[in-house]
Short mmCIF file of C-alpha atoms and ligand atoms in Angstrom, two decimals:
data_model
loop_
_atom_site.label_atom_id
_atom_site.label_comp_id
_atom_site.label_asym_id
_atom_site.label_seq_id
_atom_site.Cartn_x
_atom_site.Cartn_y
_atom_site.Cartn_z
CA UNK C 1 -24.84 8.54 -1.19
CA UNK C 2 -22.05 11.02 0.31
CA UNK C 3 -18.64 9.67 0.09
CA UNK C 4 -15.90 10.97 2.76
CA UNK C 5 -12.33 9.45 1.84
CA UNK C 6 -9.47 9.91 3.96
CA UNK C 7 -6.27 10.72 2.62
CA UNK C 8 -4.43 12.58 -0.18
CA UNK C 9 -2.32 10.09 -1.90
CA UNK C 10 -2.22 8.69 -5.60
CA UNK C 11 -4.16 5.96 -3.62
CA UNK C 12 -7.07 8.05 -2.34
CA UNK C 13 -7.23 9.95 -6.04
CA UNK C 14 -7.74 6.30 -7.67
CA UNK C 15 -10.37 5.11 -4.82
CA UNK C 16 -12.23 8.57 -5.77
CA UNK C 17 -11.59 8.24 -9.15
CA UNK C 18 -13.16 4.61 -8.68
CA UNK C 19 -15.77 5.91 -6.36
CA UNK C 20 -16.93 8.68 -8.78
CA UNK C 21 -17.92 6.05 -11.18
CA UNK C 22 -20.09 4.00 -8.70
CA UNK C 23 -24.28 4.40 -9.51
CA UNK C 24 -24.76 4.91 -5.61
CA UNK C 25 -22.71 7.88 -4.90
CA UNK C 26 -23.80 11.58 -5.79
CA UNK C 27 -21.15 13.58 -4.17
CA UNK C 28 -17.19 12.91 -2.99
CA UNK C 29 -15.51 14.55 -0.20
CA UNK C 30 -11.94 13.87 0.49
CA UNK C 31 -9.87 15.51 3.66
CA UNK C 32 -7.24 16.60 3.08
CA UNK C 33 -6.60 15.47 -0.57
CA UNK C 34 -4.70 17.19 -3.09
CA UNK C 35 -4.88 19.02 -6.48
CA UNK C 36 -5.91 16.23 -8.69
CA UNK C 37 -8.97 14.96 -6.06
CA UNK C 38 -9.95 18.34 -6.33
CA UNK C 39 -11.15 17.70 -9.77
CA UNK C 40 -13.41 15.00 -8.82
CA UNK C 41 -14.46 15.72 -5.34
CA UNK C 42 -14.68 18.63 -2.11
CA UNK C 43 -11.35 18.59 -0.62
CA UNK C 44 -11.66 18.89 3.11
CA UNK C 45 -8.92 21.01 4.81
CA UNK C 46 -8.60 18.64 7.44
CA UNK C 47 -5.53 15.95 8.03
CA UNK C 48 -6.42 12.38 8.41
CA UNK C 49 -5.18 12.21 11.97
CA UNK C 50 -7.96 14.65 13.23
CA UNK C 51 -10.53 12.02 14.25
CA UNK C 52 -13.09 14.23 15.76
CA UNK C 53 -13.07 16.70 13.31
CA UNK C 54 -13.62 14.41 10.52
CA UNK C 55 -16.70 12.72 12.66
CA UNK C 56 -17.91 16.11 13.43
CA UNK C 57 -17.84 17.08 9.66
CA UNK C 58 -19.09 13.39 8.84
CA UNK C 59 -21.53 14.22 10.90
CA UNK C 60 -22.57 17.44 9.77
CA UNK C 61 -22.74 16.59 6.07
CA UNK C 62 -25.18 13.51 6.40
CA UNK C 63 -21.87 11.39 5.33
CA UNK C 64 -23.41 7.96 4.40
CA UNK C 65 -20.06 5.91 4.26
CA UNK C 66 -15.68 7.51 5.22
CA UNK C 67 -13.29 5.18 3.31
CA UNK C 68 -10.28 5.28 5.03
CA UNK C 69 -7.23 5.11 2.54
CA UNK C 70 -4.45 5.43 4.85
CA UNK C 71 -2.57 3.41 7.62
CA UNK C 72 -1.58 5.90 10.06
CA UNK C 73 -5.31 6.81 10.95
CA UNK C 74 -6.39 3.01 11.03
CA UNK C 75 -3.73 2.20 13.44
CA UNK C 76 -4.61 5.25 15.28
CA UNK C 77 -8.14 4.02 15.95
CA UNK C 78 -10.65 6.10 13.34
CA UNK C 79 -13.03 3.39 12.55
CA UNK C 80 -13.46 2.80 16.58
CA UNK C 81 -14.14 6.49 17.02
CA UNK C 82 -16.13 6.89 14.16
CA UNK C 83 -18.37 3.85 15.08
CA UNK C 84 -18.67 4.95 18.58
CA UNK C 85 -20.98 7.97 17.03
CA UNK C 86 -22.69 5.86 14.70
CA UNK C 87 -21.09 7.28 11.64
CA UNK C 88 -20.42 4.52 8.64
CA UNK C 89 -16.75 4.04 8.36
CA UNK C 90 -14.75 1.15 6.11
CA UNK C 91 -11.28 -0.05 7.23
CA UNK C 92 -10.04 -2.11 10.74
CA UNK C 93 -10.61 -0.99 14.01
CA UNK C 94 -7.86 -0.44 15.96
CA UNK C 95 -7.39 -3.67 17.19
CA UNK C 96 -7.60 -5.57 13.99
CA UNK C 97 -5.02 -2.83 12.30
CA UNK C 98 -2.29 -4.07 14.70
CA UNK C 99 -1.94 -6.09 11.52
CA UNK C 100 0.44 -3.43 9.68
CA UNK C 101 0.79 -1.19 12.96
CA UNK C 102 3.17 -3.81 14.60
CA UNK C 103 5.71 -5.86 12.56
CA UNK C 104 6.21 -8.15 16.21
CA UNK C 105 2.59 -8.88 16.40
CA UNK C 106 1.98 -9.88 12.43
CA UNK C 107 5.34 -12.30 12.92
CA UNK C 108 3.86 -13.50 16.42
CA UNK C 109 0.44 -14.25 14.61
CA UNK C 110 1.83 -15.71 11.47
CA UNK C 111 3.91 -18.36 13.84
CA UNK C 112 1.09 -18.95 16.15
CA UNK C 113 -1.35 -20.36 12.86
CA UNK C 114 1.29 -21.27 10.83
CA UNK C 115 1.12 -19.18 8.30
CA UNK C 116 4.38 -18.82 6.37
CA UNK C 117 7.29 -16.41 6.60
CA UNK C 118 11.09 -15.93 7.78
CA UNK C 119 12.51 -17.05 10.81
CA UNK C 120 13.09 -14.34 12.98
CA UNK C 121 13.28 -12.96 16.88
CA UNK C 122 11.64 -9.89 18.54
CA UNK C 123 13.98 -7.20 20.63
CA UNK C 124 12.67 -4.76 23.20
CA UNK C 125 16.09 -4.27 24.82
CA UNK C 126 18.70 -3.12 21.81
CA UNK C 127 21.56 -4.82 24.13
CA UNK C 128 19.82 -8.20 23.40
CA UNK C 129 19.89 -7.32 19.93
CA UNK C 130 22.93 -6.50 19.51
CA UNK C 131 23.95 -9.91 21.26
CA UNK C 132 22.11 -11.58 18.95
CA UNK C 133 24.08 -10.10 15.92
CA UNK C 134 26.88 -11.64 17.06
CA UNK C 135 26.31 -15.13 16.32
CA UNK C 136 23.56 -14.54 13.53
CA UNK C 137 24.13 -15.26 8.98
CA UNK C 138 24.38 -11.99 7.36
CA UNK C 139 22.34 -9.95 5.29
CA UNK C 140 19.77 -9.74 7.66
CA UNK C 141 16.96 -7.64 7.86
CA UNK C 142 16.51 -4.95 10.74
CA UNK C 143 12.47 -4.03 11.08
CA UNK C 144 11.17 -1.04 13.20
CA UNK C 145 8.09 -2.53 15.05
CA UNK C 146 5.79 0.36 14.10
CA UNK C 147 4.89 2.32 11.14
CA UNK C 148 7.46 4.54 9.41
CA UNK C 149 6.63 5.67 6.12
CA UNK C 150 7.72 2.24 4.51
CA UNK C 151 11.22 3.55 5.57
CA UNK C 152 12.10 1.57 8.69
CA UNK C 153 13.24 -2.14 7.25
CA UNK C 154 17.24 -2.21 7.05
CA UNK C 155 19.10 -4.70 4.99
CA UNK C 156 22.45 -5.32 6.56
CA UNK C 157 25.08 -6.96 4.54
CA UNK C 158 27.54 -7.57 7.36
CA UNK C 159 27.27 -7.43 11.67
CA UNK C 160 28.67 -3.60 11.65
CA UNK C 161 26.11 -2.35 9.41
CA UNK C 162 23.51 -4.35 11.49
CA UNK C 163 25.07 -2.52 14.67
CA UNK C 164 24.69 0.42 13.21
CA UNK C 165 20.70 -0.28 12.50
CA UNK C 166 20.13 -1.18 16.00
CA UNK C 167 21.88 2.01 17.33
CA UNK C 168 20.06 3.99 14.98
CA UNK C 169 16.45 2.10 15.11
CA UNK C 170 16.40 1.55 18.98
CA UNK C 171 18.94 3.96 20.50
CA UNK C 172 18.71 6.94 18.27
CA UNK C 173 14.54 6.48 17.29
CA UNK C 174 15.22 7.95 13.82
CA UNK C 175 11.91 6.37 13.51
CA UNK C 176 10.48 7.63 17.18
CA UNK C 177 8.36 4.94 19.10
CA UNK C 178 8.49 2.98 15.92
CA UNK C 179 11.74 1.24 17.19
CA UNK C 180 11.09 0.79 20.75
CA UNK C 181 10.91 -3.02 19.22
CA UNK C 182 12.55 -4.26 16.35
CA UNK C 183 12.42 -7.73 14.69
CA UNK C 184 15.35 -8.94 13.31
CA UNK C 185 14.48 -11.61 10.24
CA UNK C 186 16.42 -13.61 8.18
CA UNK C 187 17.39 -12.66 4.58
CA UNK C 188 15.21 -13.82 1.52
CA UNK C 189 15.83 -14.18 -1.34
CA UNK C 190 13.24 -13.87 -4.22
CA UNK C 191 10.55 -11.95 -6.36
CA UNK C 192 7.80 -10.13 -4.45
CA UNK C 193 3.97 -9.94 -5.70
CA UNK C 194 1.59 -7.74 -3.52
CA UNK C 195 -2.05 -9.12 -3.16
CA UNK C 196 -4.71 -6.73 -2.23
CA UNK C 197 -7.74 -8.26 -0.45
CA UNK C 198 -11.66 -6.90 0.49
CA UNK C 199 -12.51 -9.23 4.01
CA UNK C 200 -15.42 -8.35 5.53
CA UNK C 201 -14.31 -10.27 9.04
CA UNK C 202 -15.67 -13.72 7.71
CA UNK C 203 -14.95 -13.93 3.97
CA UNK C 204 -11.73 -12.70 2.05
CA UNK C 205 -11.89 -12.00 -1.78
CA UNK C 206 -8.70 -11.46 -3.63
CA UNK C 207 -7.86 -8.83 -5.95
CA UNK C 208 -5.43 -8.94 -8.99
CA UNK C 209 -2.02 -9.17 -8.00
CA UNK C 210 0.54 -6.73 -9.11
CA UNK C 211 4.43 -5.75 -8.24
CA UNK C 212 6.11 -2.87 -6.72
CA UNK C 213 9.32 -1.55 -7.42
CA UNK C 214 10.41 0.00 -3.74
CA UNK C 215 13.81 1.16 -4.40
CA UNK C 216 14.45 4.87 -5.53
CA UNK C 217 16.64 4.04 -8.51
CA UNK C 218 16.99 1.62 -11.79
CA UNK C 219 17.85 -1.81 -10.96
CA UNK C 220 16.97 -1.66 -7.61
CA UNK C 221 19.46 0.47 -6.61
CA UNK C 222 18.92 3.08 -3.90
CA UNK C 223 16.78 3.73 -0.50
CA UNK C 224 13.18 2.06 -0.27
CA UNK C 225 10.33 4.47 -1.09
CA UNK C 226 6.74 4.21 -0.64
CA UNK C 227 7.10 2.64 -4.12
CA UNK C 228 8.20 3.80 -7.88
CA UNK C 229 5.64 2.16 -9.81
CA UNK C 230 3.77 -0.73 -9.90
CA UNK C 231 2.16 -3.33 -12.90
CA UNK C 232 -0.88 -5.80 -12.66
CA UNK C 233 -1.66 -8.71 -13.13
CA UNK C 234 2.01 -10.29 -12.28
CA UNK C 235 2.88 -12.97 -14.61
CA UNK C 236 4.88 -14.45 -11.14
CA UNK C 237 1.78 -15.15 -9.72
CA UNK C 238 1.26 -18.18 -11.14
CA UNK C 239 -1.98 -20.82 -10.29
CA UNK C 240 0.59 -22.98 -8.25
CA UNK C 241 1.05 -19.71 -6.13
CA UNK C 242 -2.53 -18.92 -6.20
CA UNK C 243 -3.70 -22.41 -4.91
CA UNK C 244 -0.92 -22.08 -2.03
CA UNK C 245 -1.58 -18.94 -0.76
CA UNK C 246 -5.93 -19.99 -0.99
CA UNK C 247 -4.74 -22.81 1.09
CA UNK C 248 -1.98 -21.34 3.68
CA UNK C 249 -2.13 -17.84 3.55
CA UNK C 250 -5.41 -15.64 2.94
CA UNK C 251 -8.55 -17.42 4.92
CA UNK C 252 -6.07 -18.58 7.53
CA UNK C 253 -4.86 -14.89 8.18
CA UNK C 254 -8.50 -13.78 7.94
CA UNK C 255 -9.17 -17.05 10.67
CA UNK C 256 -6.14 -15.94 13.05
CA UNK C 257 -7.28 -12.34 13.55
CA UNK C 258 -10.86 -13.89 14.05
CA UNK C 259 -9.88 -16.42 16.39
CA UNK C 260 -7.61 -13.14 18.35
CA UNK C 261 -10.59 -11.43 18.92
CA UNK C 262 -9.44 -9.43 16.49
CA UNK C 263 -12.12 -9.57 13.32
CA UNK C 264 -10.76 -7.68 10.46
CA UNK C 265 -13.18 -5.77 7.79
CA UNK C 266 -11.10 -3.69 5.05
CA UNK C 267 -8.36 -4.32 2.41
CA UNK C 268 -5.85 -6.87 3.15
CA UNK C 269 -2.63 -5.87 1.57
CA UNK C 270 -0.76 -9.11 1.36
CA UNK C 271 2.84 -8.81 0.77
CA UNK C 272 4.43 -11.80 -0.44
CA UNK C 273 8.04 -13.24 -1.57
CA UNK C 274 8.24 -16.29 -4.36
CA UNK C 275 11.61 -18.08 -2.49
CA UNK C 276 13.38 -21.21 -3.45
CA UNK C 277 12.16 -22.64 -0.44
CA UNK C 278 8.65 -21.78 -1.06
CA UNK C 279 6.42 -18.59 -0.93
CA UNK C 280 6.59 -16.30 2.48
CA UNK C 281 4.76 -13.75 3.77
CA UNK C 282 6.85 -10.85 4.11
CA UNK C 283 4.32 -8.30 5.19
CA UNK C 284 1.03 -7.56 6.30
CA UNK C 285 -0.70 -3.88 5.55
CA UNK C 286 -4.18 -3.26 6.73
CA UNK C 287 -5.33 -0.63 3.11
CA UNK C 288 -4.76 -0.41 -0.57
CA UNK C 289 -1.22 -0.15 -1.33
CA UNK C 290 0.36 2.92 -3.12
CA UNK C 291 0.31 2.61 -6.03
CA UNK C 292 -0.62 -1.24 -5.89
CA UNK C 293 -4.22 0.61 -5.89
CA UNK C 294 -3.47 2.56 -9.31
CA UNK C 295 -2.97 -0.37 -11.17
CA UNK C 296 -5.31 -2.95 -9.64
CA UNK C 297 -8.90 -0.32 -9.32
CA UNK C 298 -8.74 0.82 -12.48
CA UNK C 299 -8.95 -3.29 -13.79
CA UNK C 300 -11.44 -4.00 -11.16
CA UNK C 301 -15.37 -4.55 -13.28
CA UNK C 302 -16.90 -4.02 -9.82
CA UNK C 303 -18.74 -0.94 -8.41
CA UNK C 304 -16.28 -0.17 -5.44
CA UNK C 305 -19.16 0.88 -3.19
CA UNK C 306 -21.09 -2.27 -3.57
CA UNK C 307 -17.62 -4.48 -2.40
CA UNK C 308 -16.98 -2.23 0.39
CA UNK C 309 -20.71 -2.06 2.15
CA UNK C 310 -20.95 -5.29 1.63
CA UNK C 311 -17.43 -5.94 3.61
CA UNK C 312 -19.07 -3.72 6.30
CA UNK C 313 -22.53 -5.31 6.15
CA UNK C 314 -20.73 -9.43 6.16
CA UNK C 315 -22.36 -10.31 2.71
CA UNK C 316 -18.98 -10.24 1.18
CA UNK C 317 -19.78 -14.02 0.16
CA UNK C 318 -22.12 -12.87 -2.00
CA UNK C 319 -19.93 -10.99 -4.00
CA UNK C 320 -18.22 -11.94 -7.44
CA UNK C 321 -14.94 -9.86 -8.09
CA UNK C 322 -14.81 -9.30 -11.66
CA UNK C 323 -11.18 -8.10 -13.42
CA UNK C 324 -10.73 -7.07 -17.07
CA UNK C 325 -8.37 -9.16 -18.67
CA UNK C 326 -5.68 -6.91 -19.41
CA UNK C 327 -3.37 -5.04 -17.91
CA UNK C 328 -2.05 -2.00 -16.59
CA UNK C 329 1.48 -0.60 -15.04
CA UNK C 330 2.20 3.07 -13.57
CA UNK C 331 5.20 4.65 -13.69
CA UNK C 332 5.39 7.23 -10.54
CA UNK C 333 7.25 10.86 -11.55
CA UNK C 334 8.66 11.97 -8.21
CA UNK C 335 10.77 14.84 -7.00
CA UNK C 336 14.94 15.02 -7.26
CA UNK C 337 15.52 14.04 -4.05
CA UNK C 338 12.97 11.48 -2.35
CA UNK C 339 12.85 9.34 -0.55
CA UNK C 340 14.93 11.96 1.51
CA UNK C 341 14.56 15.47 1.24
CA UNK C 342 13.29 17.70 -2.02
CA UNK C 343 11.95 20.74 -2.95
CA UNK C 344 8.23 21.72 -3.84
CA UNK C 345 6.39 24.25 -5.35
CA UNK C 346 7.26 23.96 -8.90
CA UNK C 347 4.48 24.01 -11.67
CA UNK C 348 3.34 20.75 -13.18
CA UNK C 349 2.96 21.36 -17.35
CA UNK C 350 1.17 18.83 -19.61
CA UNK C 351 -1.63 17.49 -17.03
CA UNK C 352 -4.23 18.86 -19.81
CA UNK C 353 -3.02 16.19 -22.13
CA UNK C 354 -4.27 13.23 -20.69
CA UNK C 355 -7.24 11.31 -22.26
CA UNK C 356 -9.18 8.99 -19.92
CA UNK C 357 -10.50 7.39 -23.05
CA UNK C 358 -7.31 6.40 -24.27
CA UNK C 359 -6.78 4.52 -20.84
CA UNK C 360 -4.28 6.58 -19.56
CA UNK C 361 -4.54 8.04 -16.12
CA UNK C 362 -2.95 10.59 -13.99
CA UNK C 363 -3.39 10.05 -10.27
CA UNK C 364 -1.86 13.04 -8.53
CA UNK C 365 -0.01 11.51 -5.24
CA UNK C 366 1.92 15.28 -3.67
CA UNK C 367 0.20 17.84 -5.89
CA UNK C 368 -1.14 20.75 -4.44
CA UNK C 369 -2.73 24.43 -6.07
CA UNK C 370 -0.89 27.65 -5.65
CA UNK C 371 -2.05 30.86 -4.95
CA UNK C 372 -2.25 31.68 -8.17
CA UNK C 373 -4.15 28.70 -9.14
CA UNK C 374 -1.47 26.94 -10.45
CA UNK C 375 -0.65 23.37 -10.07
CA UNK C 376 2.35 22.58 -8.33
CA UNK C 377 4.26 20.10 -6.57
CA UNK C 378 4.13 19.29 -3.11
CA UNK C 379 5.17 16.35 -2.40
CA UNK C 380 8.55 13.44 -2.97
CA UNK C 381 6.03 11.36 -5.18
CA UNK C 382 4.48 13.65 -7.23
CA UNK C 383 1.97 11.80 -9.86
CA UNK C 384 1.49 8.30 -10.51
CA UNK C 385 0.75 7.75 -15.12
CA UNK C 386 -1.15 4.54 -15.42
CA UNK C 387 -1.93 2.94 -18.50
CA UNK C 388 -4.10 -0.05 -19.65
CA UNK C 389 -3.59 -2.35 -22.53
CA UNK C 390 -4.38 -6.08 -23.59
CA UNK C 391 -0.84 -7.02 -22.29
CA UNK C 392 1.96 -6.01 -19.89
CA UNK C 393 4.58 -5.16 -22.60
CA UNK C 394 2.05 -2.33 -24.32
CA UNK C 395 0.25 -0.82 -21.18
CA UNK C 396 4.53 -0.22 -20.20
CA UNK C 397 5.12 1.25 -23.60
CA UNK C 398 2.06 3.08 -23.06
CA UNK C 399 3.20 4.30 -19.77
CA UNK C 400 6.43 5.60 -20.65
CA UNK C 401 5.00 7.02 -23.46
CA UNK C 402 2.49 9.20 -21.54
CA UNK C 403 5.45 10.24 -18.74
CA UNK C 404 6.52 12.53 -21.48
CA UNK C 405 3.84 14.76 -21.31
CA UNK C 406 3.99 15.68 -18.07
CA UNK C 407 6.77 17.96 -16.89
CA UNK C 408 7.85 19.92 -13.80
CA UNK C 409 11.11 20.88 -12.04
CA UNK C 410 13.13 17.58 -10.42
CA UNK C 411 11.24 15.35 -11.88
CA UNK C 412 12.53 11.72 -12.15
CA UNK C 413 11.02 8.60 -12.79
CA UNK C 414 12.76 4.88 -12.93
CA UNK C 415 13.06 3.69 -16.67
CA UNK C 416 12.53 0.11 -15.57
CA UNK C 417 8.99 -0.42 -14.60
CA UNK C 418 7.73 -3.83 -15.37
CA UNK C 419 10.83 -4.38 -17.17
CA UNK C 420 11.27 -7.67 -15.67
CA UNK C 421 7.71 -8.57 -17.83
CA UNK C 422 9.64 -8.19 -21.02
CA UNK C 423 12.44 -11.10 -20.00
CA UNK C 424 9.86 -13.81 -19.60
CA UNK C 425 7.95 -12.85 -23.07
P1 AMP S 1 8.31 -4.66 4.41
O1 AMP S 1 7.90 -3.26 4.80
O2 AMP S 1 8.37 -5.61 5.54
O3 AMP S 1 7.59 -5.16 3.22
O4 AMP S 1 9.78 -4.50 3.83
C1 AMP S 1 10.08 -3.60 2.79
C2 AMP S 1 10.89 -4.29 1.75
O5 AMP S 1 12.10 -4.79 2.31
C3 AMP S 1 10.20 -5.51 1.15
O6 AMP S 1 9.33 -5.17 0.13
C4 AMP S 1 11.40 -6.30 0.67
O7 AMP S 1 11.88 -5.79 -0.57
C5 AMP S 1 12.44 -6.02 1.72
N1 AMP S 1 12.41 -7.08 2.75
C6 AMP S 1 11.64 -7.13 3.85
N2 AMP S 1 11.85 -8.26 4.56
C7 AMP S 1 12.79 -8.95 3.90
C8 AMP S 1 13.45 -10.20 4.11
N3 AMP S 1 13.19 -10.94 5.18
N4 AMP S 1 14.35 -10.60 3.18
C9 AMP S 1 14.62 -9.84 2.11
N5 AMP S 1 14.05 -8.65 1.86
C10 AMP S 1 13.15 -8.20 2.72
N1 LIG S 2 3.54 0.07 -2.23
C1 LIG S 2 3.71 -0.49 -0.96
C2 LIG S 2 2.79 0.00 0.07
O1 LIG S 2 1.79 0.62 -0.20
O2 LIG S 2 3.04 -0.27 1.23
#
């Protein structure tokens, strides 16, 4: 089979890396991709949000299956143009992907079956909202509608920083049509487990679990990025949580979107908070998460191509997902600077150091090759080092370990990836 994957993200390098090993597929493309994909597959100079092109060179190259890696695209509508021409696509149509493309429609759907998460109110008119502030509990949590880079949630500690969210979400679009609605949620308090999912409209199979670490800096200090690193399994998600979330959370989502008209085949990316007052749901995304993907593929026993036609072809029932029982973390190594602005171009050193064997990985996430065949960065996250080992406290060691080999200009990592595994030890 030819592979097409769309994206060029430490998440698309680990679903080629974990494509590459599947007994179906004989060659990888991947548009645009970066430096590191390049090892492993064609990169396509074409960006994700160039639907026709990408049919026309699906078509073209006998593609037998596109894996879509990225939201923008699914929320765009790829899968419904690609399977308007017939061409073999995995991920949520459009209409299904409203799932991570609109905040006000997952809170809408969650209330309407039930499903568990904050209380909160939808705004279309930022005067409203701003009426609202008046009499609501601070923190409280300001959430651009649409998509924006994982960037547009605001935590407000008090009503004028709140006022200043809603000026600058709604009035001032520093997110663009993303904030022509915001939801305003209440504050929660608690620790967060992501929960990636294969559904195949009918069925949902859970992944691993694993947690992110979303702020820029140590502690949790600093903006929210796309995410600093990641570790799987979490030790958080415990079988109380498991048997909850069976029984409130993943079929009934799956159900909902059904019952919508809405029938979703892809990766579920369930994003969920462990409160005092029980476990939420504090997100929905409709693809892997980055780099929730580099720590929970590389566990996964399963031939990836074998899960995902059978999501397309509803025999996901059929299916057994099979983890190794260990585990892995990844520490990401981005540029001084991000999540806001930084510099690129500068030579990576050390990437000839890393061993597969030794289960360490590099995923490159903004890595690009110069003109003179170099290398370089060219991008705020930069790599992703992921590292497997029989428990949480040695893959970290390992991890931090194998950061030090790697070196370019700016680069910074957090030093506290997975620490919180070492307190409950
Ligand atoms: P989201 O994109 O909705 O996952 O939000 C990004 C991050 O903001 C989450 O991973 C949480 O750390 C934080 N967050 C979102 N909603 C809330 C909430 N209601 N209470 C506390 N923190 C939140
Ligand atoms: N790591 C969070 C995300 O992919 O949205």
């Amino acid at each position: 089979m030819k592979v097409l994957i769309v994206g060029s993200g430490g998440r698309e390098h680990v679903i080629a890396w974990k494509t590459a090993q599947s007994k179906k597929v004989s060659k990888i493309y991947c548009a645009p991709g970066n430096a590191g994909i390049g090892q492993i597959a064609t990169c396509v100079d074409i960006s994700a949000m160039e639907f026709d092109k990408l049919a026309d060179f699906a078509q073209k190259e006998s593609i037998d299956l596109t894996i879509v890696g990225m939201d923008d695209p699914l929320v765009g509508g790829i899968v419904d143009v690609f399977e308007k021409r017939n061409l073999r696509i995995f991920g949520p149509r459009k209409n299904a992907a409203i799932l991570e493309g609109s905040k006000a429609f997952s809170k809408d759907l969650m209330k309407k079956y039930k499903i568990p998460t904050a209380a909160y109110e939808v705004f279309h008119d930022p005067h409203q909202a701003m009426e609202y502030l008046e009499t609501s509990q601070y923190p409280i949590v300001l959430k651009a509608d649409g998509l924006a880079l994982g960037k547009g949630v605001l935590i407000c500690n008090t009503k004028e920083e709140a006022q200043k969210g809603v000026k600058s979400l709604m009035m001032d679009k520093q997110f663009g049509d993303a904030g022509n609605q915001i939801v305003i949620e209440e504050f929660m308090v608690g620790r967060e487990v992501s929960v990636l999912s294969f559904v195949d409209g009918k069925t949902i199979k859970i992944m691993s679990s694993a947690q992110d670490h979303k702020r820029a800096l140590d502690n949790d200090q600093g903006l929210n990025t796309g995410g600093m690193g990641t570790f799987s399994p979490s030790p958080f998600y415990t079988k109380e949580v498991d048997e909850f979330c069976h029984k409130y959370v993943y079929q009934a989502t799956v159900d909902a979107l059904a019952k919508e008209g809405r029938p979703f085949i892809g990766i579920i990316f369930f994003g969920l908070m462990l409160t005092k007052d029980g476990i939420k749901v504090l997100e929905y995304n409709a693809r892997f998460g980055d780099p929730e993907a580099q720590v929970v593929l590389p566990r996964m026993k399963n031939d990836l191509i074998e899960v995902v036609e059978a999501c397309i072809d509803g025999r996901l029932s059929q299916i057994d997902l099979e983890f190794e029982d260990n585990a892995a973390v990844c520490v990401v190594l981005a540029s001084e600077g991000y999540p806001v602005s930084y510099q690129k171009g500068y030579p990576i050193k050390g990437l000839k150091a890393f061993d597969h064997s030794e289960d360490t990985y590099i995923f490159h996430a903004g890595t690009t090759v110069s003109e003179g065949g170099e290398i370089v960065t060219n991008g705020g996250r930069v790599l992703g080092v992921t590292a497997k080992a029989d428990t949480l406290p040695k893959a970290r060691q390992k991890a931090y370990e194998a950061i030090q080999q790697v070196d370019f200009k700016g680069k910074y990592n957090r030093t506290d990836i997975g620490r919180s595994i070492l307190e409950i030890e």
